[in-house]
Amino acid sequence: GAVVSQHPSWVICKSGTSVKIECRSLDFQATTMFWYRQFPKQSLMLMATSNEGSKATYEQGVEKDKFLINHASLTLSTLTVTSAHPEDSSFYICSVPQGNQPQHFGDGTRLSIL
Amino acid sequence: GENVEQHPSTLSVQEGDSAVIKCTYSDSASNYFPWYKQELGKRPQLIIDIRSNVGEKKDQRIAVTLNKTAKHFSLHITETQPEDSAVYFCAPQAGNMLTFGGGTRLMVKP
């Protein structure tokens, strides 16, 4: 089955920095990938759907200019948190759907903004 | 969009007892019903799933039951062990999109 690689696993940076997170589908070509955010002691909330070769679809309340998504190839989607602030500190995780099979999740990225 | 509710939010049981977590959903187009276990700081791990043409599925100590008419499905864990302590999420899927429930923190006391 598909294996998903997500990097980095942990980022600590200063307020105002932009942070890029990569999600790679190693065994499967993915026209769609999903990005979730999980705050402490809360559930996973879908942020956006990444579409290969076209614009991402953002969920209500997620700022597309702040969370830039690029899905330029069938194996890579990137999420860039621009000008990050402490309230953006969270656990970000991607997933890759595979037809009728269970989705495959990356290991997640813990983002801490000082 | 899908509205998913999961109960209870916390559950404390004695080792060896059973635990049941219930999930209700709203989208009748949902046709895949997984349960995930998440340990602190890690990704969700699929522990059992069921599709809409089946009412019950069992895998050793874990079972899932589905009532599609009533739009709910439940996770059953028997003979609980301390290592079952974690947060559990239901995530009904419509098309290729999962919607996660609010989570249940299960604590198994030795």
Coordinates of C-alpha atoms in Angstrom, one line a residue:
Chain A
G1 CA 0.0 0.0 0.0
A2 CA 0.9 3.7 -0.2
V3 CA 3.5 5.0 2.2
V4 CA 3.4 8.7 3.1
S5 CA 6.5 10.6 4.2
Q6 CA 6.0 13.9 5.9
H7 CA 8.9 16.3 6.8
P8 CA 9.9 17.9 9.0
S9 CA 8.6 16.1 12.1
W10 CA 9.2 19.0 14.4
V11 CA 9.8 22.7 13.8
I12 CA 10.6 25.4 16.4
C13 CA 10.9 28.9 15.0
K14 CA 10.5 32.6 15.7
S15 CA 7.3 34.5 15.1
G16 CA 7.1 35.9 11.6
T17 CA 9.0 33.0 10.0
S18 CA 7.5 31.1 7.1
V19 CA 7.6 27.3 7.5
K20 CA 7.3 24.7 4.7
I21 CA 6.0 21.2 5.4
E22 CA 6.3 18.5 2.8
C23 CA 4.1 15.5 2.2
R24 CA 5.3 12.8 -0.2
S25 CA 3.4 9.8 -1.4
L26 CA 6.2 7.2 -1.9
D27 CA 4.3 4.3 -3.6
F28 CA 1.2 5.9 -5.1
Q29 CA 0.5 8.7 -7.4
A30 CA -1.8 11.1 -5.6
T31 CA -3.9 13.6 -7.5
T32 CA -5.4 14.6 -4.1
M33 CA -3.9 15.0 -0.7
F34 CA -5.5 16.3 2.5
W35 CA -4.0 18.7 5.1
Y36 CA -5.3 18.6 8.7
R37 CA -4.5 20.6 11.8
Q38 CA -4.8 19.3 15.3
F39 CA -4.6 21.6 18.4
P40 CA -3.8 20.0 21.8
K41 CA -6.6 17.8 23.1
Q42 CA -8.7 18.4 20.1
S43 CA -9.7 16.5 17.0
L44 CA -8.2 16.6 13.5
M45 CA -9.8 19.4 11.4
L46 CA -9.5 19.4 7.7
M47 CA -7.8 22.6 6.5
A48 CA -7.7 22.1 2.8
T49 CA -7.7 19.6 -0.1
S50 CA -4.6 19.7 -2.2
N51 CA -5.2 19.1 -6.0
E52 CA -2.4 18.2 -8.3
G53 CA -2.0 20.8 -11.0
S54 CA -4.8 23.1 -9.8
K55 CA -5.7 25.3 -6.8
A56 CA -6.3 23.9 -3.4
T57 CA -9.7 23.9 -1.9
Y58 CA -9.8 25.5 1.5
E59 CA -12.3 24.8 4.3
Q60 CA -14.3 27.6 5.8
G61 CA -12.2 29.8 8.1
V62 CA -8.8 28.7 6.7
E63 CA -6.9 31.6 5.2
K64 CA -5.6 30.6 1.8
D65 CA -3.1 33.4 1.7
K66 CA -1.6 32.3 5.1
F67 CA -1.6 28.6 4.4
L68 CA -0.1 28.2 0.9
I69 CA -0.5 24.8 -0.7
N70 CA 1.4 23.6 -3.7
H71 CA 0.8 20.3 -5.4
A72 CA 3.0 20.5 -8.4
S73 CA 3.6 16.7 -8.9
L74 CA 1.7 13.5 -8.3
T75 CA 3.9 12.6 -5.4
L76 CA 4.4 15.9 -3.5
S77 CA 2.3 18.4 -1.8
T78 CA 3.7 21.2 0.4
L79 CA 2.0 23.4 3.0
T80 CA 3.7 26.7 3.8
V81 CA 2.6 28.6 6.9
T82 CA 3.5 32.2 6.1
S83 CA 4.5 34.7 8.7
A84 CA 3.7 32.2 11.5
H85 CA 2.6 33.4 14.9
P86 CA 2.2 31.6 18.2
E87 CA -1.5 30.8 17.5
D88 CA -0.4 28.8 14.5
S89 CA 1.4 26.4 16.8
S90 CA -0.2 23.0 16.2
F91 CA 0.2 19.5 14.8
Y92 CA -0.1 19.5 11.0
I93 CA -0.7 16.2 9.3
C94 CA -1.3 15.1 5.7
S95 CA -3.2 12.2 4.3
V96 CA -3.3 10.5 0.9
P97 CA -6.5 8.8 -0.2
Q98 CA -6.1 5.6 -2.2
G99 CA -9.3 4.8 -4.1
N100 CA -11.4 2.4 -2.0
Q101 CA -8.6 1.7 0.5
P102 CA -8.1 3.3 3.9
Q103 CA -6.3 6.7 3.8
H104 CA -2.6 6.8 4.5
F105 CA -1.4 9.5 7.0
G106 CA 1.9 11.1 7.3
D107 CA 3.6 11.1 10.7
G108 CA 2.7 14.7 11.3
T109 CA 4.7 17.9 11.9
R110 CA 4.7 19.6 15.3
L111 CA 5.0 23.3 14.8
S112 CA 6.0 25.5 17.7
I113 CA 6.2 29.3 17.1
L114 CA 8.0 31.3 19.8
Chain B
G1 CA -21.1 19.0 5.2
E2 CA -20.9 16.0 7.5
N3 CA -21.7 16.5 11.2
V4 CA -20.1 13.9 13.4
E5 CA -20.7 13.4 17.1
Q6 CA -18.7 11.0 19.3
H7 CA -19.6 9.9 22.8
P8 CA -18.3 9.7 25.5
S9 CA -15.5 12.3 25.4
T10 CA -13.7 10.5 28.2
L11 CA -14.0 6.9 29.4
S12 CA -12.3 5.3 32.3
V13 CA -12.5 1.5 32.8
Q14 CA -10.9 -1.1 34.9
E15 CA -8.5 -3.5 33.2
G16 CA -10.4 -6.4 31.8
D17 CA -13.7 -4.5 31.4
S18 CA -15.3 -3.6 28.1
A19 CA -15.4 -0.2 26.5
V20 CA -17.9 1.1 24.0
I21 CA -17.7 4.3 22.0
K22 CA -20.5 5.6 19.8
C23 CA -20.4 7.8 16.7
T24 CA -23.3 9.4 15.0
Y25 CA -23.1 11.1 11.6
S26 CA -25.3 13.0 9.3
D27 CA -24.3 12.4 5.7
S28 CA -26.2 9.6 4.2
A29 CA -23.6 9.4 1.4
S30 CA -21.0 8.1 4.0
N31 CA -20.1 4.6 3.0
Y32 CA -16.9 3.8 4.9
F33 CA -16.6 3.9 8.7
P34 CA -13.2 3.6 10.3
W35 CA -12.0 3.9 13.9
Y36 CA -8.6 5.4 14.6
K37 CA -6.4 5.1 17.7
Q38 CA -4.0 8.1 18.4
E39 CA -1.3 8.1 20.9
L40 CA 0.2 11.4 22.0
G41 CA 2.2 13.2 19.3
K42 CA 1.6 10.5 16.7
R43 CA -0.5 10.0 13.7
P44 CA -3.9 8.3 13.9
Q45 CA -3.7 4.5 13.4
L46 CA -6.5 2.6 11.8
I47 CA -7.6 -0.1 14.2
I48 CA -10.8 -1.4 12.5
D49 CA -13.2 -0.3 9.8
I50 CA -16.5 -1.3 8.3
R51 CA -18.2 -0.7 5.0
S52 CA -21.9 0.1 4.5
N53 CA -22.8 -3.4 3.3
V54 CA -21.8 -5.0 6.5
G55 CA -23.4 -4.7 10.0
E56 CA -20.6 -5.9 12.2
K57 CA -17.0 -6.7 12.0
K58 CA -14.7 -8.2 14.6
D59 CA -10.9 -8.5 15.0
Q60 CA -9.8 -10.2 18.2
R61 CA -10.8 -7.9 21.1
I62 CA -12.0 -5.1 18.8
A63 CA -15.4 -4.9 17.0
V64 CA -17.3 -2.3 15.1
T65 CA -21.1 -2.3 14.6
L66 CA -22.9 -0.2 12.1
N67 CA -26.6 0.9 11.9
K68 CA -26.8 2.8 8.7
T69 CA -30.5 3.5 9.1
A70 CA -29.9 5.3 12.3
K71 CA -26.6 6.7 11.1
H72 CA -24.4 5.5 13.9
F73 CA -21.6 3.1 14.4
S74 CA -19.8 1.9 17.5
L75 CA -16.4 0.7 18.6
H76 CA -16.3 -2.2 21.1
I77 CA -13.2 -3.2 23.0
T78 CA -13.3 -6.3 25.2
E79 CA -10.9 -7.4 27.9
T80 CA -9.3 -3.9 28.0
Q81 CA -5.6 -3.6 28.7
P82 CA -3.5 -0.6 29.9
E83 CA -2.0 -0.4 26.4
D84 CA -5.5 0.4 25.0
S85 CA -5.3 3.8 26.8
A86 CA -5.2 6.4 24.0
V87 CA -7.6 8.8 22.2
Y88 CA -10.0 7.1 19.7
F89 CA -11.6 8.8 16.8
C90 CA -14.4 7.8 14.4
A91 CA -14.1 9.3 11.0
P92 CA -17.0 8.5 8.6
Q93 CA -16.0 8.9 5.0
A94 CA -18.1 10.1 2.1
G95 CA -16.4 10.0 -1.3
N96 CA -12.7 10.2 -0.3
M97 CA -13.2 12.7 2.5
L98 CA -13.0 11.8 6.2
T99 CA -14.7 13.8 8.9
F100 CA -13.3 13.2 12.4
G101 CA -15.4 13.0 15.5
G102 CA -14.3 14.9 18.6
G103 CA -12.4 12.0 20.1
T104 CA -12.7 9.8 23.2
R105 CA -9.9 9.6 25.7
L106 CA -9.9 6.0 27.0
M107 CA -8.1 5.3 30.2
V108 CA -7.7 1.7 31.3
K109 CA -6.7 1.4 35.0
P110 CA -4.6 -1.5 36.0

